[in-house]
Amino acid sequence: MSSTTGQVIRCKAAVAWEAGKPLVIEEVEVAPPQAMEVRLKILFTSLCHTDVYFWEAKGQTPMFPRIFGHEAGGIVESVGEGVTELKPGDHVLPVFTGECKECRHCKSEESNMCDLLRINTDRGVMLNDGKSRFSIRGQPIYHFVGTSTFSEYTVVHVGCVAKINPAAPLDKVCLLSCGISTGLGATLNVAKPKKGSSVAIFGLGAVGLAAAEGARIAGASRIIGVDLNSGRFNEAKKFGVTEFVNPKDYNKPVQEVIAEMTNGGVDRSVECTGSINAMISAFECVHDGWGVAVLVGVPSKDDSFKTHPINVLSEKTLRGTFFGNYKPRSDLPSVVEKYMNKELELEKFITHEVPFSEINKAFEYMLSGAGLRCIIRMDA
């Protein structure tokens, strides 16, 4: 049993005091876990576009001061009452969505959208008592999507913690907590391209490249990358992308360009931008009769998806996905094993590393488009 079990832990955390302002390394107090909660020691974390979006408070109700972060790997420090699947010392990935294993969604083989622990960006506190486990000199600090991994220690609901192979390097598999699993699963679990098929990937950021990685693993023969930034094309080759299309280079809709390239359309498409126009193009560029388009990106709340009904009547299929259709506790351990078996390559997603004391550099890299993922080492 840990010597800190049941005690308040004082540690360093990167606190966002205001929207869009640099994070400040502060000493915070982290309370012990309550019933069905786990306190984790975070060893490595990473920055995701979701963190940046809510840090900037774009179109959102500001909730500050706050501790962001949700892509991470760590070990269990202590567990609360009722937690039986985890024990101190276990290697884990905290995840922004959860799996209670009791609701209809969790019991369904077709869904991963837990009724109890589905992502909630507005909550900022723990479910057990509606209070935060973080404080600074008595002032509560808000949580973020139930994980708050920009802290040396954090408290998470047990349903949002996936126990993984202790031999897996946490500085690599921490990426599977969010974006990489989302893109990978969108292809492997939802689009399900057959060996030798053609796949179009809209958006070549980290999530889109993970979708391309999924197409590569599935054995697709043509992987067409679509992006407005031609500078991303060379990097995308590392992820199996075989051809590139920049919509700005044509005076016709990109779906028509792709249809001409592929004799009627691709077998599968995966949209990873959040642009409503890209979503429509991704749907309309798949082949009639069997084409499947999968939407991953999150559109603006005022967007509307418009396409001619003939696209549906001609047996094109439109699907959406959340976290790549992975159930966090049940499925993530097997995704980690894909990496351990050298089937999945994670190193090529890592373009930068910084010590925790320089976490704001990770934001600079993300905002400038200078890289894919920046690993933040919590012990430095």
PDB file of N, CA and C in Angstrom, residues 45-119:
ATOM      1  N   THR A  45       2.306  12.827 -20.395  1.00  0.00           N
ATOM      2  CA  THR A  45       1.057  13.319 -20.947  1.00  0.00           C
ATOM      3  C   THR A  45       1.347  13.981 -22.279  1.00  0.00           C
ATOM      4  N   SER A  46       0.302  14.314 -23.001  1.00  0.00           N
ATOM      5  CA  SER A  46       0.449  14.921 -24.319  1.00  0.00           C
ATOM      6  C   SER A  46      -0.641  15.959 -24.503  1.00  0.00           C
ATOM      7  N   LEU A  47      -0.417  16.850 -25.449  1.00  0.00           N
ATOM      8  CA  LEU A  47      -1.390  17.903 -25.730  1.00  0.00           C
ATOM      9  C   LEU A  47      -2.212  17.541 -26.954  1.00  0.00           C
ATOM     10  N   CYS A  48      -3.530  17.704 -26.842  1.00  0.00           N
ATOM     11  CA  CYS A  48      -4.465  17.395 -27.926  1.00  0.00           C
ATOM     12  C   CYS A  48      -5.202  18.683 -28.325  1.00  0.00           C
ATOM     13  N   HIS A  49      -5.729  18.714 -29.550  1.00  0.00           N
ATOM     14  CA  HIS A  49      -6.472  19.883 -30.014  1.00  0.00           C
ATOM     15  C   HIS A  49      -7.662  20.197 -29.107  1.00  0.00           C
ATOM     16  N   THR A  50      -8.246  19.175 -28.480  1.00  0.00           N
ATOM     17  CA  THR A  50      -9.382  19.414 -27.585  1.00  0.00           C
ATOM     18  C   THR A  50      -8.965  20.271 -26.399  1.00  0.00           C
ATOM     19  N   ASP A  51      -7.774  19.994 -25.843  1.00  0.00           N
ATOM     20  CA  ASP A  51      -7.265  20.832 -24.747  1.00  0.00           C
ATOM     21  C   ASP A  51      -7.146  22.279 -25.201  1.00  0.00           C
ATOM     22  N   VAL A  52      -6.567  22.480 -26.383  1.00  0.00           N
ATOM     23  CA  VAL A  52      -6.346  23.832 -26.893  1.00  0.00           C
ATOM     24  C   VAL A  52      -7.671  24.543 -27.132  1.00  0.00           C
ATOM     25  N   TYR A  53      -8.641  23.826 -27.691  1.00  0.00           N
ATOM     26  CA  TYR A  53      -9.947  24.420 -27.995  1.00  0.00           C
ATOM     27  C   TYR A  53     -10.612  24.968 -26.741  1.00  0.00           C
ATOM     28  N   PHE A  54     -10.606  24.186 -25.671  1.00  0.00           N
ATOM     29  CA  PHE A  54     -11.276  24.634 -24.447  1.00  0.00           C
ATOM     30  C   PHE A  54     -10.411  25.595 -23.647  1.00  0.00           C
ATOM     31  N   TRP A  55      -9.113  25.502 -23.786  1.00  0.00           N
ATOM     32  CA  TRP A  55      -8.207  26.486 -23.174  1.00  0.00           C
ATOM     33  C   TRP A  55      -8.450  27.866 -23.777  1.00  0.00           C
ATOM     34  N   GLU A  56      -8.670  27.907 -25.094  1.00  0.00           N
ATOM     35  CA  GLU A  56      -8.973  29.174 -25.748  1.00  0.00           C
ATOM     36  C   GLU A  56     -10.413  29.618 -25.487  1.00  0.00           C
ATOM     37  N   ALA A  57     -11.253  28.691 -24.995  1.00  0.00           N
ATOM     38  CA  ALA A  57     -12.663  28.969 -24.683  1.00  0.00           C
ATOM     39  C   ALA A  57     -13.421  29.440 -25.908  1.00  0.00           C
ATOM     40  N   LYS A  58     -13.138  28.835 -27.051  1.00  0.00           N
ATOM     41  CA  LYS A  58     -13.822  29.210 -28.287  1.00  0.00           C
ATOM     42  C   LYS A  58     -15.273  28.706 -28.259  1.00  0.00           C
ATOM     43  N   GLY A  59     -16.189  29.637 -28.224  1.00  0.00           N
ATOM     44  CA  GLY A  59     -17.601  29.267 -28.270  1.00  0.00           C
ATOM     45  C   GLY A  59     -18.071  28.503 -27.051  1.00  0.00           C
ATOM     46  N   GLN A  60     -17.285  28.517 -25.981  1.00  0.00           N
ATOM     47  CA  GLN A  60     -17.637  27.743 -24.798  1.00  0.00           C
ATOM     48  C   GLN A  60     -17.781  28.669 -23.593  1.00  0.00           C
ATOM     49  N   THR A  61     -18.497  28.208 -22.595  1.00  0.00           N
ATOM     50  CA  THR A  61     -18.584  28.940 -21.336  1.00  0.00           C
ATOM     51  C   THR A  61     -17.291  28.739 -20.565  1.00  0.00           C
ATOM     52  N   PRO A  62     -16.535  29.805 -20.314  1.00  0.00           N
ATOM     53  CA  PRO A  62     -15.252  29.634 -19.626  1.00  0.00           C
ATOM     54  C   PRO A  62     -15.424  28.988 -18.261  1.00  0.00           C
ATOM     55  N   MET A  63     -14.524  28.053 -17.939  1.00  0.00           N
ATOM     56  CA  MET A  63     -14.523  27.407 -16.635  1.00  0.00           C
ATOM     57  C   MET A  63     -13.075  27.417 -16.141  1.00  0.00           C
ATOM     58  N   PHE A  64     -12.722  28.446 -15.417  1.00  0.00           N
ATOM     59  CA  PHE A  64     -11.362  28.621 -14.932  1.00  0.00           C
ATOM     60  C   PHE A  64     -11.413  29.047 -13.467  1.00  0.00           C
ATOM     61  N   PRO A  65     -10.325  28.746 -12.710  1.00  0.00           N
ATOM     62  CA  PRO A  65      -9.088  28.049 -13.060  1.00  0.00           C
ATOM     63  C   PRO A  65      -9.326  26.556 -13.282  1.00  0.00           C
ATOM     64  N   ARG A  66      -8.503  25.972 -14.142  1.00  0.00           N
ATOM     65  CA  ARG A  66      -8.748  24.600 -14.584  1.00  0.00           C
ATOM     66  C   ARG A  66      -7.423  23.880 -14.853  1.00  0.00           C
ATOM     67  N   ILE A  67      -7.446  22.563 -14.691  1.00  0.00           N
ATOM     68  CA  ILE A  67      -6.292  21.737 -15.054  1.00  0.00           C
ATOM     69  C   ILE A  67      -6.698  20.894 -16.256  1.00  0.00           C
ATOM     70  N   PHE A  68      -6.085  21.183 -17.401  1.00  0.00           N
ATOM     71  CA  PHE A  68      -6.405  20.477 -18.631  1.00  0.00           C
ATOM     72  C   PHE A  68      -5.608  19.169 -18.723  1.00  0.00           C
ATOM     73  N   GLY A  69      -5.702  18.531 -19.885  1.00  0.00           N
ATOM     74  CA  GLY A  69      -4.941  17.315 -20.156  1.00  0.00           C
ATOM     75  C   GLY A  69      -5.790  16.061 -20.135  1.00  0.00           C
ATOM     76  N   HIS A  70      -5.671  15.235 -21.207  1.00  0.00           N
ATOM     77  CA  HIS A  70      -6.433  13.978 -21.212  1.00  0.00           C
ATOM     78  C   HIS A  70      -5.762  12.870 -22.020  1.00  0.00           C
ATOM     79  N   GLU A  71      -4.600  13.113 -22.611  1.00  0.00           N
ATOM     80  CA  GLU A  71      -3.821  12.032 -23.222  1.00  0.00           C
ATOM     81  C   GLU A  71      -2.663  11.751 -22.298  1.00  0.00           C
ATOM     82  N   ALA A  72      -2.642  10.588 -21.645  1.00  0.00           N
ATOM     83  CA  ALA A  72      -1.618  10.376 -20.627  1.00  0.00           C
ATOM     84  C   ALA A  72      -1.450   8.903 -20.289  1.00  0.00           C
ATOM     85  N   GLY A  73      -0.346   8.623 -19.631  1.00  0.00           N
ATOM     86  CA  GLY A  73      -0.086   7.303 -19.083  1.00  0.00           C
ATOM     87  C   GLY A  73       0.485   7.453 -17.686  1.00  0.00           C
ATOM     88  N   GLY A  74       0.110   6.532 -16.791  1.00  0.00           N
ATOM     89  CA  GLY A  74       0.604   6.634 -15.423  1.00  0.00           C
ATOM     90  C   GLY A  74       0.402   5.344 -14.659  1.00  0.00           C
ATOM     91  N   ILE A  75       0.550   5.438 -13.347  1.00  0.00           N
ATOM     92  CA  ILE A  75       0.368   4.277 -12.483  1.00  0.00           C
ATOM     93  C   ILE A  75      -0.621   4.622 -11.374  1.00  0.00           C
ATOM     94  N   VAL A  76      -1.295   3.606 -10.889  1.00  0.00           N
ATOM     95  CA  VAL A  76      -2.265   3.791  -9.810  1.00  0.00           C
ATOM     96  C   VAL A  76      -1.523   4.041  -8.503  1.00  0.00           C
ATOM     97  N   GLU A  77      -1.871   5.134  -7.833  1.00  0.00           N
ATOM     98  CA  GLU A  77      -1.290   5.433  -6.512  1.00  0.00           C
ATOM     99  C   GLU A  77      -2.167   4.865  -5.399  1.00  0.00           C
ATOM    100  N   SER A  78      -3.479   5.048  -5.508  1.00  0.00           N
ATOM    101  CA  SER A  78      -4.403   4.509  -4.512  1.00  0.00           C
ATOM    102  C   SER A  78      -5.795   4.430  -5.127  1.00  0.00           C
ATOM    103  N   VAL A  79      -6.655   3.642  -4.511  1.00  0.00           N
ATOM    104  CA  VAL A  79      -8.013   3.464  -5.028  1.00  0.00           C
ATOM    105  C   VAL A  79      -9.029   3.745  -3.925  1.00  0.00           C
ATOM    106  N   GLY A  80     -10.214   4.155  -4.359  1.00  0.00           N
ATOM    107  CA  GLY A  80     -11.284   4.438  -3.421  1.00  0.00           C
ATOM    108  C   GLY A  80     -12.149   3.214  -3.148  1.00  0.00           C
ATOM    109  N   GLU A  81     -13.106   3.373  -2.268  1.00  0.00           N
ATOM    110  CA  GLU A  81     -14.024   2.291  -1.898  1.00  0.00           C
ATOM    111  C   GLU A  81     -14.745   1.747  -3.124  1.00  0.00           C
ATOM    112  N   GLY A  82     -14.851   0.441  -3.221  1.00  0.00           N
ATOM    113  CA  GLY A  82     -15.589  -0.199  -4.297  1.00  0.00           C
ATOM    114  C   GLY A  82     -14.772  -0.510  -5.530  1.00  0.00           C
ATOM    115  N   VAL A  83     -13.535  -0.042  -5.594  1.00  0.00           N
ATOM    116  CA  VAL A  83     -12.689  -0.312  -6.757  1.00  0.00           C
ATOM    117  C   VAL A  83     -12.007  -1.666  -6.563  1.00  0.00           C
ATOM    118  N   THR A  84     -12.297  -2.602  -7.437  1.00  0.00           N
ATOM    119  CA  THR A  84     -11.741  -3.957  -7.307  1.00  0.00           C
ATOM    120  C   THR A  84     -10.856  -4.366  -8.470  1.00  0.00           C
ATOM    121  N   GLU A  85     -10.990  -3.706  -9.627  1.00  0.00           N
ATOM    122  CA  GLU A  85     -10.247  -4.106 -10.814  1.00  0.00           C
ATOM    123  C   GLU A  85      -8.828  -3.538 -10.848  1.00  0.00           C
ATOM    124  N   LEU A  86      -8.570  -2.536 -10.032  1.00  0.00           N
ATOM    125  CA  LEU A  86      -7.265  -1.876 -10.040  1.00  0.00           C
ATOM    126  C   LEU A  86      -6.656  -1.881  -8.663  1.00  0.00           C
ATOM    127  N   LYS A  87      -5.320  -1.838  -8.637  1.00  0.00           N
ATOM    128  CA  LYS A  87      -4.598  -1.776  -7.363  1.00  0.00           C
ATOM    129  C   LYS A  87      -3.387  -0.868  -7.541  1.00  0.00           C
ATOM    130  N   PRO A  88      -2.822  -0.353  -6.442  1.00  0.00           N
ATOM    131  CA  PRO A  88      -1.640   0.487  -6.556  1.00  0.00           C
ATOM    132  C   PRO A  88      -0.519  -0.201  -7.328  1.00  0.00           C
ATOM    133  N   GLY A  89       0.087   0.556  -8.232  1.00  0.00           N
ATOM    134  CA  GLY A  89       1.175   0.027  -9.040  1.00  0.00           C
ATOM    135  C   GLY A  89       0.768  -0.382 -10.436  1.00  0.00           C
ATOM    136  N   ASP A  90      -0.534  -0.559 -10.678  1.00  0.00           N
ATOM    137  CA  ASP A  90      -0.993  -0.920 -12.024  1.00  0.00           C
ATOM    138  C   ASP A  90      -0.663   0.191 -13.014  1.00  0.00           C
ATOM    139  N   HIS A  91      -0.286  -0.194 -14.232  1.00  0.00           N
ATOM    140  CA  HIS A  91      -0.042   0.765 -15.304  1.00  0.00           C
ATOM    141  C   HIS A  91      -1.357   1.004 -16.037  1.00  0.00           C
ATOM    142  N   VAL A  92      -1.672   2.273 -16.269  1.00  0.00           N
ATOM    143  CA  VAL A  92      -2.994   2.602 -16.795  1.00  0.00           C
ATOM    144  C   VAL A  92      -2.948   3.764 -17.778  1.00  0.00           C
ATOM    145  N   LEU A  93      -4.024   3.868 -18.559  1.00  0.00           N
ATOM    146  CA  LEU A  93      -4.292   5.025 -19.398  1.00  0.00           C
ATOM    147  C   LEU A  93      -5.607   5.646 -18.940  1.00  0.00           C
ATOM    148  N   PRO A  94      -5.599   6.891 -18.484  1.00  0.00           N
ATOM    149  CA  PRO A  94      -6.864   7.577 -18.199  1.00  0.00           C
ATOM    150  C   PRO A  94      -7.485   8.022 -19.514  1.00  0.00           C
ATOM    151  N   VAL A  95      -8.821   7.955 -19.606  1.00  0.00           N
ATOM    152  CA  VAL A  95      -9.498   8.247 -20.868  1.00  0.00           C
ATOM    153  C   VAL A  95     -10.632   9.243 -20.622  1.00  0.00           C
ATOM    154  N   PHE A  96     -10.828  10.174 -21.573  1.00  0.00           N
ATOM    155  CA  PHE A  96     -11.808  11.251 -21.418  1.00  0.00           C
ATOM    156  C   PHE A  96     -13.249  10.761 -21.439  1.00  0.00           C
ATOM    157  N   THR A  97     -13.479   9.550 -21.942  1.00  0.00           N
ATOM    158  CA  THR A  97     -14.807   8.948 -21.907  1.00  0.00           C
ATOM    159  C   THR A  97     -14.687   7.665 -21.102  1.00  0.00           C
ATOM    160  N   GLY A  98     -15.798   7.075 -20.723  1.00  0.00           N
ATOM    161  CA  GLY A  98     -15.689   5.941 -19.812  1.00  0.00           C
ATOM    162  C   GLY A  98     -16.517   4.745 -20.200  1.00  0.00           C
ATOM    163  N   GLU A  99     -16.462   3.762 -19.335  1.00  0.00           N
ATOM    164  CA  GLU A  99     -17.195   2.505 -19.515  1.00  0.00           C
ATOM    165  C   GLU A  99     -17.594   2.006 -18.135  1.00  0.00           C
ATOM    166  N   CYS A 100     -18.843   2.270 -17.767  1.00  0.00           N
ATOM    167  CA  CYS A 100     -19.303   1.863 -16.434  1.00  0.00           C
ATOM    168  C   CYS A 100     -19.563   0.362 -16.366  1.00  0.00           C
ATOM    169  N   LYS A 101     -19.788  -0.255 -17.521  1.00  0.00           N
ATOM    170  CA  LYS A 101     -20.077  -1.686 -17.679  1.00  0.00           C
ATOM    171  C   LYS A 101     -21.464  -2.084 -17.187  1.00  0.00           C
ATOM    172  N   GLU A 102     -22.289  -1.111 -16.843  1.00  0.00           N
ATOM    173  CA  GLU A 102     -23.622  -1.422 -16.317  1.00  0.00           C
ATOM    174  C   GLU A 102     -24.757  -0.895 -17.174  1.00  0.00           C
ATOM    175  N   CYS A 103     -24.552   0.205 -17.906  1.00  0.00           N
ATOM    176  CA  CYS A 103     -25.644   0.823 -18.661  1.00  0.00           C
ATOM    177  C   CYS A 103     -25.921   0.062 -19.964  1.00  0.00           C
ATOM    178  N   ARG A 104     -26.991   0.429 -20.649  1.00  0.00           N
ATOM    179  CA  ARG A 104     -27.362  -0.255 -21.892  1.00  0.00           C
ATOM    180  C   ARG A 104     -26.288  -0.107 -22.962  1.00  0.00           C
ATOM    181  N   HIS A 105     -25.655   1.079 -23.024  1.00  0.00           N
ATOM    182  CA  HIS A 105     -24.602   1.277 -24.015  1.00  0.00           C
ATOM    183  C   HIS A 105     -23.418   0.361 -23.735  1.00  0.00           C
ATOM    184  N   CYS A 106     -23.018   0.287 -22.479  1.00  0.00           N
ATOM    185  CA  CYS A 106     -21.851  -0.543 -22.140  1.00  0.00           C
ATOM    186  C   CYS A 106     -22.122  -2.026 -22.378  1.00  0.00           C
ATOM    187  N   LYS A 107     -23.359  -2.436 -22.187  1.00  0.00           N
ATOM    188  CA  LYS A 107     -23.711  -3.843 -22.395  1.00  0.00           C
ATOM    189  C   LYS A 107     -23.956  -4.173 -23.860  1.00  0.00           C
ATOM    190  N   SER A 108     -24.076  -3.151 -24.687  1.00  0.00           N
ATOM    191  CA  SER A 108     -24.292  -3.369 -26.116  1.00  0.00           C
ATOM    192  C   SER A 108     -22.963  -3.632 -26.814  1.00  0.00           C
ATOM    193  N   GLU A 109     -22.965  -4.556 -27.754  1.00  0.00           N
ATOM    194  CA  GLU A 109     -21.767  -4.825 -28.549  1.00  0.00           C
ATOM    195  C   GLU A 109     -21.608  -3.798 -29.657  1.00  0.00           C
ATOM    196  N   GLU A 110     -22.595  -2.943 -29.857  1.00  0.00           N
ATOM    197  CA  GLU A 110     -22.578  -1.993 -30.959  1.00  0.00           C
ATOM    198  C   GLU A 110     -22.265  -0.564 -30.537  1.00  0.00           C
ATOM    199  N   SER A 111     -22.148  -0.299 -29.253  1.00  0.00           N
ATOM    200  CA  SER A 111     -21.960   1.074 -28.797  1.00  0.00           C
ATOM    201  C   SER A 111     -20.825   1.168 -27.781  1.00  0.00           C
ATOM    202  N   ASN A 112     -20.180   2.332 -27.746  1.00  0.00           N
ATOM    203  CA  ASN A 112     -19.187   2.610 -26.701  1.00  0.00           C
ATOM    204  C   ASN A 112     -19.530   3.907 -25.971  1.00  0.00           C
ATOM    205  N   MET A 113     -20.774   4.349 -26.058  1.00  0.00           N
ATOM    206  CA  MET A 113     -21.170   5.641 -25.493  1.00  0.00           C
ATOM    207  C   MET A 113     -21.856   5.450 -24.146  1.00  0.00           C
ATOM    208  N   CYS A 114     -21.062   5.342 -23.114  1.00  0.00           N
ATOM    209  CA  CYS A 114     -21.548   5.083 -21.759  1.00  0.00           C
ATOM    210  C   CYS A 114     -22.502   6.179 -21.279  1.00  0.00           C
ATOM    211  N   ASP A 115     -23.640   5.777 -20.719  1.00  0.00           N
ATOM    212  CA  ASP A 115     -24.606   6.748 -20.204  1.00  0.00           C
ATOM    213  C   ASP A 115     -24.039   7.547 -19.031  1.00  0.00           C
ATOM    214  N   LEU A 116     -23.288   6.903 -18.166  1.00  0.00           N
ATOM    215  CA  LEU A 116     -22.777   7.549 -16.958  1.00  0.00           C
ATOM    216  C   LEU A 116     -21.543   8.393 -17.232  1.00  0.00           C
ATOM    217  N   LEU A 117     -20.643   7.896 -18.080  1.00  0.00           N
ATOM    218  CA  LEU A 117     -19.310   8.495 -18.175  1.00  0.00           C
ATOM    219  C   LEU A 117     -18.977   9.048 -19.552  1.00  0.00           C
ATOM    220  N   ARG A 118     -19.986   9.291 -20.366  1.00  0.00           N
ATOM    221  CA  ARG A 118     -19.737   9.919 -21.666  1.00  0.00           C
ATOM    222  C   ARG A 118     -19.087  11.285 -21.450  1.00  0.00           C
ATOM    223  N   ILE A 119     -18.235  11.705 -22.383  1.00  0.00           N
ATOM    224  CA  ILE A 119     -17.502  12.957 -22.224  1.00  0.00           C
ATOM    225  C   ILE A 119     -18.434  14.104 -21.847  1.00  0.00           C
TER     226      ILE A 119
END
